[in-house]
Coordinates of C-alpha atoms and ligand atoms in Angstrom, one line a residue:
X120 CA -35.5 -63.1 151.1
X121 CA -34.4 -66.6 152.5
X122 CA -31.5 -68.5 151.0
X123 CA -32.6 -72.6 149.4
X124 CA -29.7 -74.7 149.7
X125 CA -31.3 -77.7 147.7
X126 CA -33.3 -77.8 144.3
X127 CA -36.7 -78.5 144.2
X128 CA -39.5 -79.4 142.1
X129 CA -43.0 -79.0 141.1
X130 CA -45.5 -79.9 138.8
X131 CA -48.9 -79.3 137.7
X132 CA -52.2 -81.5 139.0
X133 CA -52.2 -83.9 135.8
X134 CA -48.1 -84.4 136.2
X135 CA -48.0 -83.4 132.5
X136 CA -45.7 -80.5 133.2
X137 CA -42.9 -80.5 135.4
X138 CA -40.2 -78.0 137.1
X139 CA -37.6 -77.6 139.0
X140 CA -36.5 -74.5 141.1
X141 CA -32.2 -74.3 141.3
X142 CA -30.5 -73.3 144.7
X143 CA -30.4 -69.8 145.6
X144 CA -32.3 -66.5 146.6
X145 CA -36.0 -67.0 147.2
X146 CA -38.3 -64.6 148.9
X147 CA -41.8 -66.5 149.4
X148 CA -44.7 -64.1 149.8
X149 CA -48.8 -64.8 150.2
X150 CA -50.4 -62.8 147.9
X151 CA -54.1 -61.6 148.8
X152 CA -54.7 -59.6 145.3
X153 CA -58.3 -59.8 143.9
X154 CA -56.5 -61.6 140.5
X155 CA -54.0 -64.4 142.4
X156 CA -57.8 -64.9 143.6
X157 CA -59.5 -65.2 140.1
X158 CA -56.8 -67.8 139.2
X159 CA -56.1 -69.8 141.5
X160 CA -59.4 -70.0 142.9
X161 CA -58.1 -69.9 146.2
X162 CA -58.5 -67.3 149.2
X163 CA -55.2 -66.5 149.1
X164 CA -52.2 -67.5 147.2
X165 CA -48.1 -68.3 147.9
X166 CA -45.7 -67.4 145.6
X167 CA -41.5 -68.2 145.6
X168 CA -40.3 -65.5 143.8
X169 CA -36.5 -66.1 142.3
X170 CA -34.1 -65.3 139.5
X171 CA -35.8 -66.7 136.0
X172 CA -32.2 -68.7 135.2
X173 CA -33.4 -70.9 138.4
X174 CA -36.3 -72.1 137.1
X175 CA -37.1 -74.5 134.4
X176 CA -39.0 -76.6 132.8
X177 CA -38.2 -80.2 132.9
X178 CA -41.3 -81.9 131.3
X179 CA -44.1 -81.0 129.4
X180 CA -44.5 -76.8 128.4
X181 CA -46.9 -73.7 129.4
X182 CA -49.8 -72.1 128.3
X183 CA -49.3 -68.9 128.8
X184 CA -52.3 -66.2 130.0
X185 CA -51.5 -62.4 129.8
X186 CA -52.9 -59.9 132.2
X187 CA -53.2 -57.1 130.4
X188 CA -50.1 -55.6 129.2
X189 CA -48.2 -56.0 132.7
X190 CA -47.7 -59.3 133.7
X191 CA -48.8 -63.1 132.4
X192 CA -49.8 -66.3 134.3
X193 CA -48.1 -69.7 132.9
X194 CA -50.2 -72.8 134.0
X195 CA -51.0 -76.5 132.3
X196 CA -52.7 -76.9 129.0
X197 CA -53.9 -79.9 130.3
X198 CA -55.1 -79.5 133.5
X199 CA -55.2 -76.0 134.2
X200 CA -52.8 -75.5 137.5
X201 CA -51.2 -72.1 137.4
X202 CA -47.2 -72.6 138.0
X203 CA -45.9 -69.5 137.7
X204 CA -46.6 -66.0 137.1
X205 CA -44.5 -63.1 135.7
X206 CA -44.1 -59.2 134.7
X207 CA -43.0 -58.9 131.2
X208 CA -40.9 -57.2 129.7
X209 CA -38.1 -58.1 132.9
X210 CA -35.8 -61.1 133.3
X211 CA -35.0 -60.1 137.0
X212 CA -37.4 -62.4 138.6
X213 CA -40.4 -65.1 138.5
X214 CA -42.8 -66.1 141.2
X215 CA -43.2 -70.0 141.0
X216 CA -46.8 -71.1 143.0
X217 CA -45.2 -72.8 146.3
X218 CA -48.6 -75.1 146.2
X219 CA -47.6 -77.2 143.3
X220 CA -43.8 -77.4 144.8
X221 CA -43.7 -81.5 145.7
X222 CA -42.3 -80.2 148.7
X223 CA -43.8 -77.0 149.7
X224 CA -43.4 -76.5 153.2
X225 CA -39.8 -75.9 152.2
X226 CA -40.2 -72.4 151.7
X227 CA -42.2 -70.6 154.6
X228 CA -44.0 -67.0 153.8
X229 CA -42.1 -64.8 154.6
X230 CA -44.5 -61.8 154.2
X231 CA -48.1 -60.8 153.3
X232 CA -48.8 -58.3 150.0
X233 CA -52.7 -56.7 149.2
X234 CA -53.7 -57.3 152.1
X235 CA -55.8 -54.4 151.2
X236 CA -58.5 -57.2 149.8
X237 CA -57.7 -59.9 152.2
X238 CA -60.5 -61.7 152.5
X239 CA -61.9 -61.5 155.9
X240 CA -61.8 -65.4 156.6
X241 CA -58.1 -65.0 156.1
X242 CA -57.6 -62.3 159.0
X243 CA -56.2 -65.2 161.1
X244 CA -53.6 -66.4 158.5
X245 CA -50.2 -65.7 159.9
X246 CA -50.9 -62.4 161.7
X247 CA -47.1 -62.5 163.0
X248 CA -45.4 -61.6 159.4
X249 CA -44.7 -58.2 157.7
X250 CA -47.6 -56.9 155.3
X251 CA -48.3 -54.3 152.8
X252 CA -51.8 -52.8 152.0
X253 CA -50.1 -53.1 148.2
X254 CA -47.4 -54.4 146.5
X255 CA -45.3 -54.8 148.9
X256 CA -41.1 -54.2 149.0
X257 CA -39.4 -53.6 146.3
X258 CA -36.5 -55.9 147.3
X259 CA -34.1 -55.5 144.7
X260 CA -34.2 -58.7 142.8
X261 CA -31.9 -62.3 143.0
X262 CA -28.5 -61.7 141.3
X263 CA -27.0 -64.7 142.4
X264 CA -28.0 -66.6 138.7
X265 CA -25.7 -69.4 137.7
Ligands
LIG513 ZN1 -51.4 -80.9 134.3
LIG514 ZN1 -51.5 -61.1 143.1

């Protein structure tokens, strides 16, 4: 976990959906799971996990895709860009797609999850970071919600 000290803005490819992440606790992880791969089309996804009270839309509205009964992915209904992921039935955390931030380098990756399904071509990606073959550390959710 690290502490974000300034707000971060982000948005989708077409610009119809914009959002802001407010300062506070954040964890940043590469996810190598097959669902993120299918949803993004990218060989690996990078997620910033924050308390949902610190993430809000500043323009437009999301469409949601339910992944079974367990989770849902929020995306722009116009351009299809995936912006957020959350487990359903909880209000403790939401994952923001770091690649959709205006300044993605503000949130450096801290660890890997689901390396059990990592692509061979991603094996050389940040080997110095801690890695979990499954969903990773059950970090306590940020409790600094305003
Ligand atoms: Zn869009
Ligand atoms: Zn994933």
